[in-house]
PDB file of C-alpha atoms in Angstrom:
ATOM      1  CA  MET A   1      15.031   6.808 -10.436  1.00 49.00           C
ATOM      2  CA  ASP A   2      18.816   6.890 -10.182  1.00 66.00           C
ATOM      3  CA  GLN A   3      19.385   3.199 -10.763  1.00 74.00           C
ATOM      4  CA  LYS A   4      19.348   1.777 -14.306  1.00 91.00           C
ATOM      5  CA  LEU A   5      17.549  -1.565 -14.288  1.00 94.00           C
ATOM      6  CA  ASP A   6      18.092  -4.346 -16.798  1.00 94.00           C
ATOM      7  CA  GLN A   7      16.068  -7.433 -17.671  1.00 95.00           C
ATOM      8  CA  ILE A   8      17.700  -9.509 -14.930  1.00 95.00           C
ATOM      9  CA  ASP A   9      16.726  -6.883 -12.339  1.00 96.00           C
ATOM     10  CA  TYR A  10      13.164  -6.983 -13.656  1.00 96.00           C
ATOM     11  CA  ARG A  11      13.144 -10.793 -13.423  1.00 95.00           C
ATOM     12  CA  ILE A  12      14.374 -10.574  -9.824  1.00 96.00           C
ATOM     13  CA  LEU A  13      11.649  -8.047  -8.991  1.00 96.00           C
ATOM     14  CA  SER A  14       8.973 -10.148 -10.689  1.00 95.00           C
ATOM     15  CA  GLU A  15      10.056 -13.226  -8.785  1.00 95.00           C
ATOM     16  CA  LEU A  16      10.053 -11.347  -5.479  1.00 95.00           C
ATOM     17  CA  GLN A  17       6.567  -9.989  -6.160  1.00 93.00           C
ATOM     18  CA  ARG A  18       5.423 -13.541  -6.823  1.00 92.00           C
ATOM     19  CA  ASP A  19       7.077 -14.908  -3.648  1.00 93.00           C
ATOM     20  CA  SER A  20       9.189 -12.653  -1.454  1.00 92.00           C
ATOM     21  CA  GLY A  21       9.887 -15.497   0.961  1.00 92.00           C
ATOM     22  CA  GLN A  22      11.759 -17.719  -1.484  1.00 93.00           C
ATOM     23  CA  SER A  23      15.363 -18.573  -0.695  1.00 94.00           C
ATOM     24  CA  GLN A  24      18.211 -16.754  -2.402  1.00 93.00           C
ATOM     25  CA  ARG A  25      19.176 -20.047  -4.018  1.00 96.00           C
ATOM     26  CA  ASP A  26      15.702 -20.484  -5.524  1.00 96.00           C
ATOM     27  CA  LEU A  27      15.663 -16.848  -6.639  1.00 96.00           C
ATOM     28  CA  ALA A  28      19.073 -17.225  -8.284  1.00 97.00           C
ATOM     29  CA  ASP A  29      17.960 -20.409 -10.073  1.00 97.00           C
ATOM     30  CA  ARG A  30      14.767 -18.778 -11.334  1.00 96.00           C
ATOM     31  CA  VAL A  31      16.569 -15.744 -12.782  1.00 96.00           C
ATOM     32  CA  GLY A  32      19.590 -17.655 -14.123  1.00 96.00           C
ATOM     33  CA  LEU A  33      22.326 -16.257 -11.865  1.00 96.00           C
ATOM     34  CA  SER A  34      24.729 -17.642  -9.321  1.00 96.00           C
ATOM     35  CA  GLN A  35      23.593 -17.219  -5.739  1.00 96.00           C
ATOM     36  CA  ASN A  36      26.289 -14.572  -5.105  1.00 96.00           C
ATOM     37  CA  ALA A  37      25.375 -12.575  -8.225  1.00 96.00           C
ATOM     38  CA  ALA A  38      21.684 -12.675  -7.307  1.00 96.00           C
ATOM     39  CA  TRP A  39      22.503 -11.565  -3.742  1.00 96.00           C
ATOM     40  CA  ARG A  40      24.598  -8.604  -5.008  1.00 96.00           C
ATOM     41  CA  ARG A  41      21.803  -7.485  -7.322  1.00 96.00           C
ATOM     42  CA  LEU A  42      19.230  -7.885  -4.570  1.00 95.00           C
ATOM     43  CA  LYS A  43      21.327  -5.776  -2.204  1.00 95.00           C
ATOM     44  CA  ALA A  44      21.790  -3.102  -4.905  1.00 95.00           C
ATOM     45  CA  LEU A  45      18.019  -2.985  -5.495  1.00 96.00           C
ATOM     46  CA  GLU A  46      17.453  -2.573  -1.763  1.00 95.00           C
ATOM     47  CA  ALA A  47      20.187   0.058  -1.391  1.00 95.00           C
ATOM     48  CA  GLY A  48      18.794   1.989  -4.364  1.00 95.00           C
ATOM     49  CA  GLY A  49      15.330   2.053  -2.780  1.00 95.00           C
ATOM     50  CA  VAL A  50      13.719   0.028  -5.579  1.00 96.00           C
ATOM     51  CA  ILE A  51      12.856  -2.614  -2.961  1.00 95.00           C
ATOM     52  CA  ARG A  52      11.485  -0.848   0.104  1.00 94.00           C
ATOM     53  CA  GLY A  53      10.648  -3.957   2.097  1.00 90.00           C
ATOM     54  CA  ARG A  54       9.256  -7.444   1.898  1.00 89.00           C
ATOM     55  CA  THR A  55       5.856  -8.532   3.036  1.00 87.00           C
ATOM     56  CA  VAL A  56       3.328 -11.340   2.954  1.00 87.00           C
ATOM     57  CA  VAL A  57      -0.232 -11.250   1.651  1.00 87.00           C
ATOM     58  CA  LEU A  58      -2.727 -12.191   4.336  1.00 90.00           C
ATOM     59  CA  ASP A  59      -6.225 -13.558   3.881  1.00 91.00           C
ATOM     60  CA  ARG A  60      -8.396 -10.813   5.372  1.00 92.00           C
ATOM     61  CA  GLU A  61     -11.452 -13.077   5.685  1.00 91.00           C
ATOM     62  CA  LYS A  62      -9.589 -15.698   7.706  1.00 94.00           C
ATOM     63  CA  LEU A  63      -8.326 -12.967  10.010  1.00 94.00           C
ATOM     64  CA  GLY A  64     -11.773 -11.511  10.585  1.00 93.00           C
ATOM     65  CA  ALA A  65     -11.139  -8.316   8.622  1.00 94.00           C
ATOM     66  CA  GLY A  66     -13.509  -8.885   5.738  1.00 93.00           C
ATOM     67  CA  LEU A  67     -14.950  -5.412   5.228  1.00 97.00           C
ATOM     68  CA  VAL A  68     -13.057  -3.124   2.839  1.00 98.00           C
ATOM     69  CA  VAL A  69     -14.067   0.524   2.753  1.00 98.00           C
ATOM     70  CA  PHE A  70     -12.826   3.183   0.369  1.00 98.00           C
ATOM     71  CA  ALA A  71     -13.242   6.567   2.032  1.00 98.00           C
ATOM     72  CA  MET A  72     -13.082   9.646  -0.182  1.00 98.00           C
ATOM     73  CA  VAL A  73     -12.163  12.782   1.755  1.00 98.00           C
ATOM     74  CA  LYS A  74     -12.680  16.417   0.798  1.00 97.00           C
ATOM     75  CA  THR A  75     -11.190  19.293   2.769  1.00 96.00           C
ATOM     76  CA  ARG A  76     -11.359  23.075   2.749  1.00 93.00           C
ATOM     77  CA  HIS A  77      -7.777  23.235   4.032  1.00 91.00           C
ATOM     78  CA  HIS A  78      -4.696  22.967   1.843  1.00 89.00           C
ATOM     79  CA  SER A  79      -1.908  24.417   3.976  1.00 93.00           C
ATOM     80  CA  ALA A  80       1.279  22.494   4.665  1.00 95.00           C
ATOM     81  CA  ASP A  81       0.586  22.549   8.416  1.00 95.00           C
ATOM     82  CA  TRP A  82      -2.920  21.136   7.985  1.00 95.00           C
ATOM     83  CA  LEU A  83      -1.629  18.454   5.617  1.00 95.00           C
ATOM     84  CA  ASP A  84       1.099  17.441   8.074  1.00 96.00           C
ATOM     85  CA  THR A  85      -1.455  17.153  10.888  1.00 96.00           C
ATOM     86  CA  PHE A  86      -3.848  15.187   8.672  1.00 97.00           C
ATOM     87  CA  ARG A  87      -1.108  12.808   7.496  1.00 97.00           C
ATOM     88  CA  ARG A  88       0.010  12.075  11.049  1.00 97.00           C
ATOM     89  CA  HIS A  89      -3.585  11.605  12.200  1.00 97.00           C
ATOM     90  CA  VAL A  90      -4.570   9.218   9.395  1.00 98.00           C
ATOM     91  CA  SER A  91      -1.259   7.324   9.543  1.00 97.00           C
ATOM     92  CA  ALA A  92      -1.930   6.605  13.230  1.00 97.00           C
ATOM     93  CA  ILE A  93      -5.133   4.704  12.367  1.00 98.00           C
ATOM     94  CA  PRO A  94      -3.951   1.108  11.754  1.00 97.00           C
ATOM     95  CA  GLU A  95      -7.088   0.107   9.866  1.00 98.00           C
ATOM     96  CA  VAL A  96      -6.144   2.570   7.100  1.00 98.00           C
ATOM     97  CA  ILE A  97      -3.929   0.326   4.991  1.00 97.00           C
ATOM     98  CA  ASP A  98      -3.555   2.637   1.944  1.00 97.00           C
ATOM     99  CA  PHE A  99      -3.657   6.436   1.904  1.00 98.00           C
ATOM    100  CA  PHE A 100      -3.405   8.624  -1.198  1.00 98.00           C
ATOM    101  CA  ARG A 101      -3.610  12.329  -2.006  1.00 97.00           C
ATOM    102  CA  ILE A 102      -5.555  12.450  -5.269  1.00 97.00           C
ATOM    103  CA  GLY A 103      -6.698  14.873  -7.946  1.00 96.00           C
ATOM    104  CA  GLY A 104     -10.294  15.438  -8.932  1.00 96.00           C
ATOM    105  CA  GLU A 105     -13.414  16.077  -6.915  1.00 96.00           C
ATOM    106  CA  TYR A 106     -11.945  14.604  -3.716  1.00 98.00           C
ATOM    107  CA  ASP A 107      -8.601  15.318  -2.079  1.00 97.00           C
ATOM    108  CA  TYR A 108      -7.734  11.983  -0.415  1.00 98.00           C
ATOM    109  CA  LEU A 109      -8.515   8.299  -0.814  1.00 98.00           C
ATOM    110  CA  LEU A 110      -8.205   5.897   2.116  1.00 98.00           C
ATOM    111  CA  LYS A 111      -8.480   2.122   1.926  1.00 98.00           C
ATOM    112  CA  ILE A 112      -9.726   0.874   5.266  1.00 98.00           C
ATOM    113  CA  VAL A 113      -9.920  -2.770   6.340  1.00 98.00           C
ATOM    114  CA  VAL A 114     -12.092  -3.707   9.326  1.00 98.00           C
ATOM    115  CA  ARG A 115     -14.101  -6.578  10.783  1.00 97.00           C
ATOM    116  CA  ASP A 116     -17.599  -5.173  10.208  1.00 97.00           C
ATOM    117  CA  MET A 117     -19.736  -2.032   9.917  1.00 97.00           C
ATOM    118  CA  ALA A 118     -19.535  -1.280  13.645  1.00 97.00           C
ATOM    119  CA  SER A 119     -15.734  -1.421  13.419  1.00 97.00           C
ATOM    120  CA  TYR A 120     -15.809   0.958  10.458  1.00 98.00           C
ATOM    121  CA  ASP A 121     -18.012   3.344  12.428  1.00 98.00           C
ATOM    122  CA  GLY A 122     -15.301   3.447  15.104  1.00 98.00           C
ATOM    123  CA  VAL A 123     -12.651   4.214  12.486  1.00 98.00           C
ATOM    124  CA  TYR A 124     -14.868   6.896  10.965  1.00 98.00           C
ATOM    125  CA  LYS A 125     -15.339   8.550  14.363  1.00 97.00           C
ATOM    126  CA  ARG A 126     -11.559   8.529  14.945  1.00 97.00           C
ATOM    127  CA  LEU A 127     -10.970   9.914  11.452  1.00 97.00           C
ATOM    128  CA  ILE A 128     -13.211  12.934  11.961  1.00 96.00           C
ATOM    129  CA  SER A 129     -12.290  13.528  15.611  1.00 95.00           C
ATOM    130  CA  LYS A 130      -9.089  15.557  15.266  1.00 91.00           C
ATOM    131  CA  VAL A 131      -9.142  17.312  11.905  1.00 94.00           C
ATOM    132  CA  ASP A 132     -11.644  19.515  10.156  1.00 93.00           C
ATOM    133  CA  LEU A 133     -12.936  17.724   7.044  1.00 96.00           C
ATOM    134  CA  GLU A 134     -15.530  18.980   4.581  1.00 97.00           C
ATOM    135  CA  THR A 135     -16.818  15.591   3.385  1.00 97.00           C
ATOM    136  CA  VAL A 136     -16.134  11.905   3.955  1.00 98.00           C
ATOM    137  CA  THR A 137     -17.876   9.633   1.459  1.00 98.00           C
ATOM    138  CA  SER A 138     -17.522   5.897   1.968  1.00 98.00           C
ATOM    139  CA  TYR A 139     -17.813   3.092  -0.564  1.00 98.00           C
ATOM    140  CA  PHE A 140     -18.042  -0.508   0.624  1.00 98.00           C
ATOM    141  CA  ALA A 141     -16.422  -3.284  -1.403  1.00 97.00           C
ATOM    142  CA  MET A 142     -18.697  -6.233  -2.059  1.00 96.00           C
ATOM    143  CA  GLU A 143     -16.010  -8.432  -3.613  1.00 94.00           C
ATOM    144  CA  ALA A 144     -12.269  -8.206  -4.213  1.00 92.00           C
ATOM    145  CA  ILE A 145     -11.906  -9.251  -7.835  1.00 92.00           C
ATOM    146  CA  GLU A 146      -8.189  -8.382  -8.036  1.00 91.00           C
ATOM    147  CA  GLU A 147      -6.243  -7.226  -5.006  1.00 90.00           C
ATOM    148  CA  GLN A 148      -2.556  -6.606  -4.358  1.00 87.00           C
ATOM    149  CA  ARG A 149      -1.559  -7.358  -7.906  1.00 88.00           C
ATOM    150  CA  PRO A 150       2.139  -7.125  -8.781  1.00 89.00           C
ATOM    151  CA  VAL A 151       3.493  -3.853 -10.143  1.00 90.00           C
ATOM    152  CA  PRO A 152       3.857  -4.212 -13.932  1.00 92.00           C
ATOM    153  CA  LEU A 153       7.543  -4.147 -14.868  1.00 91.00           C
ATOM    154  CA  GLY A 154       9.532  -3.038 -17.932  1.00 71.00           C
TER     155      GLY A 154
END
């Protein structure tokens, strides 16, 4: 990271993780800065890429997307071309909300959010339709004990 962060930056980031929709005035009050100083720091954090965007946390159940599936993927292919094709393919599946290349027995981990098992079956069929995969092993979450926790800061 190019940008050196101090305790005020960390307080700003903590506050934004708690509530990214708060006003600049409220943010400034909570971190002990003037509104202009808080705005300048916020803009610097955005320009430096520390803040990549702002989002809201949705209630999956209320939106009818209550099934969470963790799909572990193994492949025989490790070329740059295959990886590029796989990344584009998986990234085009909107139900895949998190996508990681991992070390260990499997090569990739996908977090998939869908309405029900039939919906997951459709995602699974799309996943395997355009790329050669060795294994896809799926784990179904029974309960979200902690989800979308804030990133621990300095």
